[in-house]
PDB file of C-alpha atoms in Angstrom:
ATOM      1  CA  UNK O   1      15.076 -60.902 -17.107  1.00 47.00           C
ATOM      2  CA  UNK O   2      15.080 -59.033 -20.390  1.00 48.00           C
ATOM      3  CA  UNK O   3      11.308 -58.812 -20.165  1.00 50.00           C
ATOM      4  CA  UNK O   4      11.488 -57.342 -16.669  1.00 38.00           C
ATOM      5  CA  UNK O   5      14.065 -54.737 -17.730  1.00 41.00           C
ATOM      6  CA  UNK O   6      11.947 -53.833 -20.726  1.00 46.00           C
ATOM      7  CA  UNK O   7       8.941 -53.406 -18.432  1.00 42.00           C
ATOM      8  CA  UNK O   8      10.940 -51.116 -16.139  1.00 43.00           C
ATOM      9  CA  UNK O   9      12.145 -49.048 -19.069  1.00 41.00           C
ATOM     10  CA  UNK O  10       8.608 -48.749 -20.386  1.00 46.00           C
ATOM     11  CA  UNK O  11       7.294 -47.737 -16.957  1.00 40.00           C
ATOM     12  CA  UNK O  12      10.011 -45.101 -16.496  1.00 42.00           C
ATOM     13  CA  UNK O  13       9.401 -43.733 -19.988  1.00 45.00           C
ATOM     14  CA  UNK O  14       5.650 -43.537 -19.338  1.00 44.00           C
ATOM     15  CA  UNK O  15       6.267 -41.694 -16.080  1.00 41.00           C
ATOM     16  CA  UNK O  16       8.576 -39.214 -17.770  1.00 42.00           C
ATOM     17  CA  UNK O  17       6.036 -38.579 -20.504  1.00 41.00           C
ATOM     18  CA  UNK O  18       3.273 -38.109 -17.923  1.00 41.00           C
ATOM     19  CA  UNK O  19       5.382 -35.734 -15.826  1.00 44.00           C
ATOM     20  CA  UNK O  20       6.371 -33.764 -18.911  1.00 41.00           C
ATOM     21  CA  UNK O  21       2.759 -33.458 -19.996  1.00 40.00           C
ATOM     22  CA  UNK O  22       1.732 -32.368 -16.494  1.00 41.00           C
ATOM     23  CA  UNK O  23       4.507 -29.779 -16.394  1.00 44.00           C
ATOM     24  CA  UNK O  24       3.360 -28.375 -19.723  1.00 47.00           C
ATOM     25  CA  UNK O  25      -0.297 -28.180 -18.711  1.00 68.00           C
ATOM     26  CA  UNK O  26      -1.184 -24.516 -18.625  1.00 88.00           C
ATOM     27  CA  UNK O  27      -2.635 -23.070 -15.433  1.00 95.00           C
ATOM     28  CA  UNK O  28      -5.510 -23.132 -14.829  1.00 98.00           C
ATOM     29  CA  UNK O  29      -6.981 -26.385 -16.073  1.00 97.00           C
ATOM     30  CA  UNK O  30     -10.097 -26.186 -13.889  1.00 98.00           C
ATOM     31  CA  UNK O  31     -12.126 -23.867 -11.656  1.00 98.00           C
ATOM     32  CA  UNK O  32     -10.243 -21.298  -9.550  1.00 98.00           C
ATOM     33  CA  UNK O  33     -11.768 -20.223  -6.238  1.00 98.00           C
ATOM     34  CA  UNK O  34     -11.470 -16.821  -4.566  1.00 98.00           C
ATOM     35  CA  UNK O  35     -12.184 -16.996  -0.844  1.00 98.00           C
ATOM     36  CA  UNK O  36     -13.508 -13.687   0.489  1.00 98.00           C
ATOM     37  CA  UNK O  37     -13.532 -13.678   4.316  1.00 95.00           C
ATOM     38  CA  UNK O  38     -16.431 -11.230   4.603  1.00 91.00           C
ATOM     39  CA  UNK O  39     -20.066 -11.231   3.425  1.00 89.00           C
ATOM     40  CA  UNK O  40     -21.375 -10.597  -0.056  1.00 92.00           C
ATOM     41  CA  UNK O  41     -22.284  -7.034  -0.990  1.00 88.00           C
ATOM     42  CA  UNK O  42     -19.241  -5.388   0.604  1.00 88.00           C
ATOM     43  CA  UNK O  43     -16.438  -3.832  -1.411  1.00 90.00           C
ATOM     44  CA  UNK O  44     -14.190  -6.867  -0.798  1.00 94.00           C
ATOM     45  CA  UNK O  45     -16.791  -9.058  -2.474  1.00 95.00           C
ATOM     46  CA  UNK O  46     -17.396  -6.557  -5.293  1.00 95.00           C
ATOM     47  CA  UNK O  47     -13.701  -6.363  -6.196  1.00 97.00           C
ATOM     48  CA  UNK O  48     -13.311 -10.141  -6.069  1.00 98.00           C
ATOM     49  CA  UNK O  49     -16.136 -10.538  -8.575  1.00 98.00           C
ATOM     50  CA  UNK O  50     -14.806  -7.840 -10.920  1.00 98.00           C
ATOM     51  CA  UNK O  51     -11.327  -9.380 -10.994  1.00 98.00           C
ATOM     52  CA  UNK O  52     -12.694 -12.915 -11.045  1.00 98.00           C
ATOM     53  CA  UNK O  53     -14.928 -12.235 -14.036  1.00 98.00           C
ATOM     54  CA  UNK O  54     -12.038 -10.797 -16.057  1.00 98.00           C
ATOM     55  CA  UNK O  55      -9.681 -13.616 -15.095  1.00 98.00           C
ATOM     56  CA  UNK O  56     -12.331 -16.133 -16.092  1.00 98.00           C
ATOM     57  CA  UNK O  57     -12.451 -14.579 -19.548  1.00 97.00           C
ATOM     58  CA  UNK O  58      -8.651 -14.453 -19.729  1.00 97.00           C
ATOM     59  CA  UNK O  59      -8.066 -18.006 -18.514  1.00 98.00           C
ATOM     60  CA  UNK O  60     -11.040 -19.709 -20.140  1.00 97.00           C
ATOM     61  CA  UNK O  61     -11.835 -21.414 -16.817  1.00 98.00           C
ATOM     62  CA  UNK O  62     -14.477 -20.581 -14.192  1.00 98.00           C
ATOM     63  CA  UNK O  63     -13.463 -18.302 -11.327  1.00 98.00           C
ATOM     64  CA  UNK O  64     -15.892 -18.496  -8.420  1.00 98.00           C
ATOM     65  CA  UNK O  65     -16.166 -16.389  -5.267  1.00 98.00           C
ATOM     66  CA  UNK O  66     -16.935 -18.031  -1.924  1.00 98.00           C
ATOM     67  CA  UNK O  67     -17.799 -15.851   1.074  1.00 97.00           C
ATOM     68  CA  UNK O  68     -16.550 -17.528   4.254  1.00 96.00           C
ATOM     69  CA  UNK O  69     -17.266 -15.122   7.076  1.00 92.00           C
ATOM     70  CA  UNK O  70     -16.639 -14.801  10.788  1.00 87.00           C
ATOM     71  CA  UNK O  71     -13.997 -14.200  13.457  1.00 87.00           C
ATOM     72  CA  UNK O  72     -12.618 -11.026  11.892  1.00 85.00           C
ATOM     73  CA  UNK O  73     -11.898 -12.809   8.629  1.00 91.00           C
ATOM     74  CA  UNK O  74     -10.064 -15.701  10.308  1.00 94.00           C
ATOM     75  CA  UNK O  75     -12.492 -18.402   9.200  1.00 96.00           C
ATOM     76  CA  UNK O  76     -12.057 -17.640   5.509  1.00 97.00           C
ATOM     77  CA  UNK O  77      -8.338 -17.032   5.891  1.00 98.00           C
ATOM     78  CA  UNK O  78      -7.827 -20.373   7.620  1.00 98.00           C
ATOM     79  CA  UNK O  79      -9.753 -22.167   4.882  1.00 98.00           C
ATOM     80  CA  UNK O  80      -7.491 -20.617   2.242  1.00 98.00           C
ATOM     81  CA  UNK O  81      -4.404 -21.298   4.350  1.00 98.00           C
ATOM     82  CA  UNK O  82      -5.198 -25.018   4.622  1.00 98.00           C
ATOM     83  CA  UNK O  83      -5.859 -25.375   0.884  1.00 98.00           C
ATOM     84  CA  UNK O  84      -3.512 -27.094  -1.543  1.00 98.00           C
ATOM     85  CA  UNK O  85      -0.767 -24.750  -2.818  1.00 98.00           C
ATOM     86  CA  UNK O  86      -1.735 -25.365  -6.432  1.00 98.00           C
ATOM     87  CA  UNK O  87      -3.168 -21.956  -7.310  1.00 98.00           C
ATOM     88  CA  UNK O  88      -6.762 -23.130  -7.420  1.00 98.00           C
ATOM     89  CA  UNK O  89      -7.738 -21.577  -4.076  1.00 98.00           C
ATOM     90  CA  UNK O  90      -6.759 -17.959  -3.397  1.00 98.00           C
ATOM     91  CA  UNK O  91      -7.583 -15.470  -0.647  1.00 98.00           C
ATOM     92  CA  UNK O  92      -8.783 -11.976  -1.553  1.00 98.00           C
ATOM     93  CA  UNK O  93      -8.752 -10.063   1.698  1.00 96.00           C
ATOM     94  CA  UNK O  94      -8.715  -6.678   3.434  1.00 93.00           C
ATOM     95  CA  UNK O  95      -5.933  -5.921   5.951  1.00 94.00           C
ATOM     96  CA  UNK O  96      -7.198  -7.984   8.904  1.00 92.00           C
ATOM     97  CA  UNK O  97      -6.278 -11.555   7.964  1.00 95.00           C
ATOM     98  CA  UNK O  98      -3.029 -10.575   6.214  1.00 97.00           C
ATOM     99  CA  UNK O  99      -1.538  -7.772   8.319  1.00 96.00           C
ATOM    100  CA  UNK O 100      -3.430  -7.307  11.592  1.00 94.00           C
ATOM    101  CA  UNK O 101      -4.764 -10.491  13.158  1.00 94.00           C
ATOM    102  CA  UNK O 102      -1.361 -11.949  14.034  1.00 95.00           C
ATOM    103  CA  UNK O 103      -0.930  -9.102  16.549  1.00 94.00           C
ATOM    104  CA  UNK O 104      -4.565  -8.830  17.561  1.00 92.00           C
ATOM    105  CA  UNK O 105      -5.382 -12.450  18.390  1.00 92.00           C
ATOM    106  CA  UNK O 106      -3.675 -14.512  21.073  1.00 89.00           C
ATOM    107  CA  UNK O 107      -4.169 -17.697  19.072  1.00 91.00           C
ATOM    108  CA  UNK O 108      -4.586 -18.132  15.318  1.00 94.00           C
ATOM    109  CA  UNK O 109      -5.006 -21.374  13.396  1.00 95.00           C
ATOM    110  CA  UNK O 110      -2.904 -19.958  10.560  1.00 97.00           C
ATOM    111  CA  UNK O 111       0.196 -17.783  10.111  1.00 97.00           C
ATOM    112  CA  UNK O 112      -0.583 -14.688   8.023  1.00 97.00           C
ATOM    113  CA  UNK O 113       3.097 -14.190   7.189  1.00 96.00           C
ATOM    114  CA  UNK O 114       3.173 -17.604   5.480  1.00 98.00           C
ATOM    115  CA  UNK O 115       0.665 -16.641   2.780  1.00 98.00           C
ATOM    116  CA  UNK O 116       2.332 -16.224  -0.595  1.00 98.00           C
ATOM    117  CA  UNK O 117       1.772 -12.698  -1.963  1.00 98.00           C
ATOM    118  CA  UNK O 118       0.188 -12.250  -5.379  1.00 98.00           C
ATOM    119  CA  UNK O 119      -0.811  -8.579  -5.715  1.00 98.00           C
ATOM    120  CA  UNK O 120      -2.531  -5.714  -3.919  1.00 98.00           C
ATOM    121  CA  UNK O 121      -5.686  -5.274  -5.947  1.00 98.00           C
ATOM    122  CA  UNK O 122      -6.758  -1.812  -4.830  1.00 97.00           C
ATOM    123  CA  UNK O 123      -6.926   0.698  -1.989  1.00 94.00           C
ATOM    124  CA  UNK O 124      -9.531   3.033  -0.570  1.00 93.00           C
ATOM    125  CA  UNK O 125      -9.409   5.692   2.164  1.00 93.00           C
ATOM    126  CA  UNK O 126     -11.544   5.377   5.248  1.00 96.00           C
ATOM    127  CA  UNK O 127     -13.956   8.156   6.139  1.00 98.00           C
ATOM    128  CA  UNK O 128     -15.694   9.373   9.283  1.00 98.00           C
ATOM    129  CA  UNK O 129     -19.349   8.437   8.808  1.00 98.00           C
ATOM    130  CA  UNK O 130     -22.141   9.283  11.263  1.00 98.00           C
ATOM    131  CA  UNK O 131     -25.845   8.557  11.277  1.00 98.00           C
ATOM    132  CA  UNK O 132     -28.012  11.245   9.761  1.00 98.00           C
ATOM    133  CA  UNK O 133     -29.757  12.138  13.029  1.00 98.00           C
ATOM    134  CA  UNK O 134     -26.581  12.613  15.068  1.00 98.00           C
ATOM    135  CA  UNK O 135     -26.451  16.353  15.985  1.00 98.00           C
ATOM    136  CA  UNK O 136     -23.009  17.053  14.468  1.00 98.00           C
ATOM    137  CA  UNK O 137     -21.913  18.501  11.141  1.00 98.00           C
ATOM    138  CA  UNK O 138     -18.117  18.495  11.500  1.00 98.00           C
ATOM    139  CA  UNK O 139     -15.318  16.387  12.973  1.00 98.00           C
ATOM    140  CA  UNK O 140     -14.798  18.971  15.727  1.00 97.00           C
ATOM    141  CA  UNK O 141     -18.488  18.790  16.647  1.00 98.00           C
ATOM    142  CA  UNK O 142     -18.283  14.994  16.727  1.00 98.00           C
ATOM    143  CA  UNK O 143     -15.320  15.124  19.107  1.00 98.00           C
ATOM    144  CA  UNK O 144     -17.172  17.557  21.374  1.00 98.00           C
ATOM    145  CA  UNK O 145     -20.316  15.420  21.259  1.00 98.00           C
ATOM    146  CA  UNK O 146     -18.474  12.223  22.179  1.00 98.00           C
ATOM    147  CA  UNK O 147     -16.672  14.026  25.011  1.00 97.00           C
ATOM    148  CA  UNK O 148     -19.949  15.216  26.501  1.00 97.00           C
ATOM    149  CA  UNK O 149     -21.519  11.764  26.114  1.00 97.00           C
ATOM    150  CA  UNK O 150     -18.785   9.367  27.336  1.00 95.00           C
ATOM    151  CA  UNK O 151     -19.657   5.709  26.885  1.00 94.00           C
ATOM    152  CA  UNK O 152     -22.947   6.526  25.162  1.00 97.00           C
ATOM    153  CA  UNK O 153     -21.905   6.947  21.517  1.00 98.00           C
ATOM    154  CA  UNK O 154     -21.614   3.703  19.533  1.00 98.00           C
ATOM    155  CA  UNK O 155     -19.282   2.909  16.669  1.00 98.00           C
ATOM    156  CA  UNK O 156     -19.583  -0.043  14.314  1.00 97.00           C
ATOM    157  CA  UNK O 157     -16.985  -2.138  12.520  1.00 94.00           C
ATOM    158  CA  UNK O 158     -16.658  -5.342  10.485  1.00 86.00           C
ATOM    159  CA  UNK O 159     -15.296  -7.028  13.611  1.00 82.00           C
ATOM    160  CA  UNK O 160     -12.579  -6.796  16.217  1.00 79.00           C
ATOM    161  CA  UNK O 161      -9.326  -5.711  14.610  1.00 81.00           C
ATOM    162  CA  UNK O 162     -10.833  -4.572  11.311  1.00 85.00           C
ATOM    163  CA  UNK O 163      -9.430  -1.227  10.198  1.00 91.00           C
ATOM    164  CA  UNK O 164     -12.630   0.676  11.195  1.00 93.00           C
ATOM    165  CA  UNK O 165     -12.216  -0.726  14.728  1.00 93.00           C
ATOM    166  CA  UNK O 166      -8.536   0.208  14.905  1.00 94.00           C
ATOM    167  CA  UNK O 167      -9.227   3.622  13.387  1.00 96.00           C
ATOM    168  CA  UNK O 168     -11.854   4.254  16.058  1.00 97.00           C
ATOM    169  CA  UNK O 169      -9.299   3.308  18.706  1.00 94.00           C
ATOM    170  CA  UNK O 170      -6.836   5.776  17.162  1.00 93.00           C
ATOM    171  CA  UNK O 171      -9.555   8.430  17.203  1.00 96.00           C
ATOM    172  CA  UNK O 172     -10.353   7.819  20.873  1.00 95.00           C
ATOM    173  CA  UNK O 173      -6.695   7.920  21.843  1.00 91.00           C
ATOM    174  CA  UNK O 174      -6.084  11.175  19.987  1.00 93.00           C
ATOM    175  CA  UNK O 175      -9.186  12.893  21.339  1.00 96.00           C
ATOM    176  CA  UNK O 176      -9.333  11.389  24.854  1.00 95.00           C
ATOM    177  CA  UNK O 177     -12.848  10.113  24.233  1.00 97.00           C
ATOM    178  CA  UNK O 178     -14.707   6.879  24.879  1.00 96.00           C
ATOM    179  CA  UNK O 179     -17.232   5.149  22.633  1.00 98.00           C
ATOM    180  CA  UNK O 180     -18.883   1.719  22.631  1.00 97.00           C
ATOM    181  CA  UNK O 181     -17.791  -0.791  19.982  1.00 96.00           C
ATOM    182  CA  UNK O 182     -20.490  -2.729  18.134  1.00 96.00           C
ATOM    183  CA  UNK O 183     -18.854  -5.397  15.917  1.00 93.00           C
ATOM    184  CA  UNK O 184     -20.585  -6.781  12.824  1.00 92.00           C
ATOM    185  CA  UNK O 185     -19.691  -9.346  10.177  1.00 84.00           C
ATOM    186  CA  UNK O 186     -19.497  -6.900   7.289  1.00 85.00           C
ATOM    187  CA  UNK O 187     -19.605  -3.220   6.329  1.00 88.00           C
ATOM    188  CA  UNK O 188     -23.017  -3.490   4.650  1.00 90.00           C
ATOM    189  CA  UNK O 189     -24.507  -4.678   7.942  1.00 93.00           C
ATOM    190  CA  UNK O 190     -22.942  -1.741   9.808  1.00 96.00           C
ATOM    191  CA  UNK O 191     -24.309   0.796   7.349  1.00 97.00           C
ATOM    192  CA  UNK O 192     -27.761  -0.784   7.312  1.00 97.00           C
ATOM    193  CA  UNK O 193     -27.941  -0.466  11.078  1.00 97.00           C
ATOM    194  CA  UNK O 194     -26.575   3.084  10.928  1.00 98.00           C
ATOM    195  CA  UNK O 195     -29.260   4.053   8.412  1.00 98.00           C
ATOM    196  CA  UNK O 196     -31.773   2.462  10.764  1.00 97.00           C
ATOM    197  CA  UNK O 197     -30.492   4.681  13.583  1.00 97.00           C
ATOM    198  CA  UNK O 198     -28.846   1.937  15.641  1.00 97.00           C
ATOM    199  CA  UNK O 199     -25.148   2.878  15.231  1.00 98.00           C
ATOM    200  CA  UNK O 200     -23.730   6.384  15.614  1.00 98.00           C
ATOM    201  CA  UNK O 201     -20.273   6.333  14.025  1.00 98.00           C
ATOM    202  CA  UNK O 202     -18.452   4.190  11.447  1.00 98.00           C
ATOM    203  CA  UNK O 203     -14.868   4.721  10.272  1.00 98.00           C
ATOM    204  CA  UNK O 204     -15.618   2.779   7.104  1.00 95.00           C
ATOM    205  CA  UNK O 205     -14.214   3.123   3.623  1.00 92.00           C
ATOM    206  CA  UNK O 206     -15.376   5.702   1.128  1.00 94.00           C
ATOM    207  CA  UNK O 207     -16.496   3.027  -1.330  1.00 90.00           C
ATOM    208  CA  UNK O 208     -19.099   1.744   1.123  1.00 90.00           C
ATOM    209  CA  UNK O 209     -20.012   5.100   2.646  1.00 95.00           C
ATOM    210  CA  UNK O 210     -20.218   7.131  -0.562  1.00 94.00           C
ATOM    211  CA  UNK O 211     -23.566   5.850  -1.925  1.00 94.00           C
ATOM    212  CA  UNK O 212     -25.632   6.287   1.276  1.00 97.00           C
ATOM    213  CA  UNK O 213     -23.977   9.692   1.783  1.00 97.00           C
ATOM    214  CA  UNK O 214     -25.013  10.843  -1.687  1.00 96.00           C
ATOM    215  CA  UNK O 215     -28.534   9.603  -1.000  1.00 96.00           C
ATOM    216  CA  UNK O 216     -28.674  11.639   2.201  1.00 97.00           C
ATOM    217  CA  UNK O 217     -28.978   8.586   4.465  1.00 98.00           C
ATOM    218  CA  UNK O 218     -25.717   9.205   6.388  1.00 98.00           C
ATOM    219  CA  UNK O 219     -23.257  12.055   6.898  1.00 98.00           C
ATOM    220  CA  UNK O 220     -19.534  11.983   6.078  1.00 98.00           C
ATOM    221  CA  UNK O 221     -17.495  14.432   8.148  1.00 98.00           C
ATOM    222  CA  UNK O 222     -13.925  13.857   6.959  1.00 98.00           C
ATOM    223  CA  UNK O 223     -11.596  11.759   4.764  1.00 97.00           C
ATOM    224  CA  UNK O 224      -8.968   9.916   6.856  1.00 96.00           C
ATOM    225  CA  UNK O 225      -6.228  10.544   4.311  1.00 93.00           C
ATOM    226  CA  UNK O 226      -3.531  13.097   3.541  1.00 91.00           C
ATOM    227  CA  UNK O 227      -5.397  14.482   0.542  1.00 92.00           C
ATOM    228  CA  UNK O 228      -8.996  14.980  -0.493  1.00 94.00           C
ATOM    229  CA  UNK O 229     -10.683  12.294  -2.533  1.00 92.00           C
ATOM    230  CA  UNK O 230     -11.740  12.964  -6.130  1.00 88.00           C
ATOM    231  CA  UNK O 231     -14.801  10.877  -5.315  1.00 89.00           C
ATOM    232  CA  UNK O 232     -16.025  13.381  -2.681  1.00 94.00           C
ATOM    233  CA  UNK O 233     -13.896  16.500  -3.233  1.00 95.00           C
ATOM    234  CA  UNK O 234     -16.116  18.617  -1.004  1.00 96.00           C
ATOM    235  CA  UNK O 235     -15.261  16.570   2.100  1.00 97.00           C
ATOM    236  CA  UNK O 236     -12.218  17.836   4.070  1.00 98.00           C
ATOM    237  CA  UNK O 237      -9.360  15.604   5.161  1.00 98.00           C
ATOM    238  CA  UNK O 238      -8.966  14.829   8.844  1.00 97.00           C
ATOM    239  CA  UNK O 239      -5.982  17.223   8.887  1.00 96.00           C
ATOM    240  CA  UNK O 240      -8.121  20.025   7.466  1.00 97.00           C
ATOM    241  CA  UNK O 241     -10.811  19.145   9.995  1.00 96.00           C
ATOM    242  CA  UNK O 242      -8.378  19.456  12.909  1.00 94.00           C
ATOM    243  CA  UNK O 243      -7.128  15.900  13.501  1.00 96.00           C
ATOM    244  CA  UNK O 244      -4.043  15.445  11.276  1.00 92.00           C
ATOM    245  CA  UNK O 245      -2.827  12.196  12.848  1.00 89.00           C
ATOM    246  CA  UNK O 246      -5.967  10.271  11.932  1.00 94.00           C
ATOM    247  CA  UNK O 247      -4.936   8.599   8.664  1.00 92.00           C
ATOM    248  CA  UNK O 248      -6.449   5.247   7.718  1.00 94.00           C
ATOM    249  CA  UNK O 249      -6.497   3.532   4.346  1.00 90.00           C
ATOM    250  CA  UNK O 250      -8.088   0.200   3.534  1.00 90.00           C
ATOM    251  CA  UNK O 251      -6.804  -2.147   0.855  1.00 95.00           C
ATOM    252  CA  UNK O 252      -7.586  -5.517  -0.675  1.00 97.00           C
ATOM    253  CA  UNK O 253      -4.954  -8.070  -1.616  1.00 98.00           C
ATOM    254  CA  UNK O 254      -4.745 -11.425  -3.344  1.00 98.00           C
ATOM    255  CA  UNK O 255      -2.683 -14.161  -1.674  1.00 98.00           C
ATOM    256  CA  UNK O 256      -2.039 -17.867  -2.158  1.00 98.00           C
ATOM    257  CA  UNK O 257      -1.678 -20.675   0.418  1.00 98.00           C
ATOM    258  CA  UNK O 258       1.737 -21.325   1.973  1.00 98.00           C
ATOM    259  CA  UNK O 259       4.250 -23.258  -0.123  1.00 98.00           C
ATOM    260  CA  UNK O 260       2.746 -22.102  -3.410  1.00 98.00           C
ATOM    261  CA  UNK O 261       5.604 -22.178  -5.916  1.00 97.00           C
ATOM    262  CA  UNK O 262       7.047 -18.701  -6.648  1.00 97.00           C
ATOM    263  CA  UNK O 263       6.778 -19.315 -10.400  1.00 97.00           C
ATOM    264  CA  UNK O 264       3.076 -20.136 -10.089  1.00 98.00           C
ATOM    265  CA  UNK O 265       2.462 -17.107  -7.849  1.00 98.00           C
ATOM    266  CA  UNK O 266       4.269 -14.952 -10.404  1.00 97.00           C
ATOM    267  CA  UNK O 267       2.125 -16.313 -13.258  1.00 98.00           C
ATOM    268  CA  UNK O 268      -1.086 -15.659 -11.332  1.00 98.00           C
ATOM    269  CA  UNK O 269       0.138 -12.173 -10.406  1.00 98.00           C
ATOM    270  CA  UNK O 270       0.926 -11.357 -14.032  1.00 98.00           C
ATOM    271  CA  UNK O 271      -2.565 -12.397 -15.111  1.00 98.00           C
ATOM    272  CA  UNK O 272      -4.211 -10.493 -12.248  1.00 98.00           C
ATOM    273  CA  UNK O 273      -2.173  -7.334 -12.838  1.00 98.00           C
ATOM    274  CA  UNK O 274      -2.907  -7.461 -16.576  1.00 98.00           C
ATOM    275  CA  UNK O 275      -6.605  -7.593 -15.706  1.00 98.00           C
ATOM    276  CA  UNK O 276      -6.382  -4.788 -13.114  1.00 98.00           C
ATOM    277  CA  UNK O 277      -4.572  -2.537 -15.597  1.00 97.00           C
ATOM    278  CA  UNK O 278      -7.262  -2.838 -18.287  1.00 97.00           C
ATOM    279  CA  UNK O 279      -9.301   0.354 -18.779  1.00 97.00           C
ATOM    280  CA  UNK O 280     -12.680  -1.281 -18.114  1.00 96.00           C
ATOM    281  CA  UNK O 281     -11.569  -2.793 -14.798  1.00 97.00           C
ATOM    282  CA  UNK O 282      -9.955   0.472 -13.718  1.00 96.00           C
ATOM    283  CA  UNK O 283     -13.193   2.275 -14.564  1.00 96.00           C
ATOM    284  CA  UNK O 284     -15.205  -0.224 -12.525  1.00 96.00           C
ATOM    285  CA  UNK O 285     -12.836   0.137  -9.572  1.00 96.00           C
ATOM    286  CA  UNK O 286     -12.996   3.917  -9.636  1.00 93.00           C
ATOM    287  CA  UNK O 287     -16.773   3.818 -10.007  1.00 91.00           C
ATOM    288  CA  UNK O 288     -16.715   1.886  -6.726  1.00 90.00           C
ATOM    289  CA  UNK O 289     -14.390   4.566  -5.232  1.00 89.00           C
ATOM    290  CA  UNK O 290     -11.394   2.198  -5.245  1.00 93.00           C
ATOM    291  CA  UNK O 291      -7.973   3.139  -6.581  1.00 93.00           C
ATOM    292  CA  UNK O 292      -6.590   0.199  -8.615  1.00 96.00           C
ATOM    293  CA  UNK O 293      -3.040  -0.903  -7.754  1.00 97.00           C
ATOM    294  CA  UNK O 294      -1.858  -4.221  -9.219  1.00 98.00           C
ATOM    295  CA  UNK O 295       1.724  -4.450  -7.922  1.00 97.00           C
ATOM    296  CA  UNK O 296       4.233  -7.310  -7.997  1.00 97.00           C
ATOM    297  CA  UNK O 297       4.447 -10.109  -5.379  1.00 98.00           C
ATOM    298  CA  UNK O 298       7.673  -8.563  -4.019  1.00 97.00           C
ATOM    299  CA  UNK O 299       6.070  -5.127  -3.760  1.00 98.00           C
ATOM    300  CA  UNK O 300       3.037  -6.620  -2.049  1.00 98.00           C
ATOM    301  CA  UNK O 301       5.258  -8.447   0.451  1.00 98.00           C
ATOM    302  CA  UNK O 302       7.034  -5.216   1.414  1.00 97.00           C
ATOM    303  CA  UNK O 303       3.725  -3.355   1.653  1.00 96.00           C
ATOM    304  CA  UNK O 304       2.125  -6.007   3.879  1.00 97.00           C
ATOM    305  CA  UNK O 305       5.146  -6.022   6.170  1.00 97.00           C
ATOM    306  CA  UNK O 306       4.922  -2.233   6.589  1.00 94.00           C
ATOM    307  CA  UNK O 307       1.172  -2.382   7.216  1.00 94.00           C
ATOM    308  CA  UNK O 308       1.596  -5.157   9.797  1.00 96.00           C
ATOM    309  CA  UNK O 309       4.099  -3.007  11.668  1.00 95.00           C
ATOM    310  CA  UNK O 310       1.922   0.123  11.495  1.00 90.00           C
ATOM    311  CA  UNK O 311      -1.285  -1.497  12.708  1.00 93.00           C
ATOM    312  CA  UNK O 312       0.613  -3.649  15.190  1.00 94.00           C
ATOM    313  CA  UNK O 313       1.782  -0.477  16.912  1.00 92.00           C
ATOM    314  CA  UNK O 314      -1.813   0.770  17.143  1.00 89.00           C
ATOM    315  CA  UNK O 315      -2.952  -2.540  18.641  1.00 92.00           C
ATOM    316  CA  UNK O 316      -0.163  -2.628  21.229  1.00 92.00           C
ATOM    317  CA  UNK O 317      -0.536   1.042  22.145  1.00 88.00           C
ATOM    318  CA  UNK O 318      -4.249   0.581  22.831  1.00 84.00           C
ATOM    319  CA  UNK O 319      -3.866  -2.861  24.456  1.00 86.00           C
ATOM    320  CA  UNK O 320      -6.329  -4.439  22.027  1.00 86.00           C
ATOM    321  CA  UNK O 321      -6.503  -8.208  22.370  1.00 81.00           C
ATOM    322  CA  UNK O 322      -9.022 -10.729  21.048  1.00 80.00           C
ATOM    323  CA  UNK O 323      -9.082 -14.164  22.682  1.00 67.00           C
TER     324      UNK O 323
END
């Protein structure tokens, strides 16, 4: 009997030691994965790699980026959602999977509101981009052109419910116009087809549209924001161009799977924000036309809730539904 009791005591002691050691193991102890729900080459992917590289140096563990595309970001989001809540798989996403798709889609395999917020990485205004050959040089001329060519002008987006799609729907509602939606799997694909003359309009972000605009391969007619961008100060805002209600800003946020412990989310957020606030990362963001943010999990949660309400109203007003 004494031997059995001694064995129990030894087993309990070993378990306590093991649990204590596990609790004291610093995160991360192995590779961390960023899931990006859109293709490589886009600004979402670029930001993930900038932040991932700096976190890898900070943590001393690999940080890898996996592009899991399709279904308006739902495929990648679902993969992150189903992952273990241990901090080793994170979602770095634009608005769709976190603030839009729950209103847009009739059925989702995940609940966006259950993701655990980490931080909003950065934001970028959308701009009105048109192909170089389109015979317009201003937002007013574009509106007139679309009105005289109903159902003939095409606009591209990263997929149904992406902010360029919803912004185009806002534009059509405000101007009483009708265009044809051509969905793609990423912004780079939209711009490539626009440069090739196959898409007329794209309400994409300034980070993606800036380089081909500077090279003369596309035209940018207006900034869909309340103030001009320091990146392209010569381009008027939509208000200055005669359409003040057309305001659309993209953003990219880091989130963890449901049930991730608040303390772990807070630790990851602190590391990510420290990285985002470093001068070299801020310079890289701004070189890509992105304004760095790096807020707290609580601030991100409030922001996402407000964005979900704002875009939800646009979706309902325009009766946009994806099966």
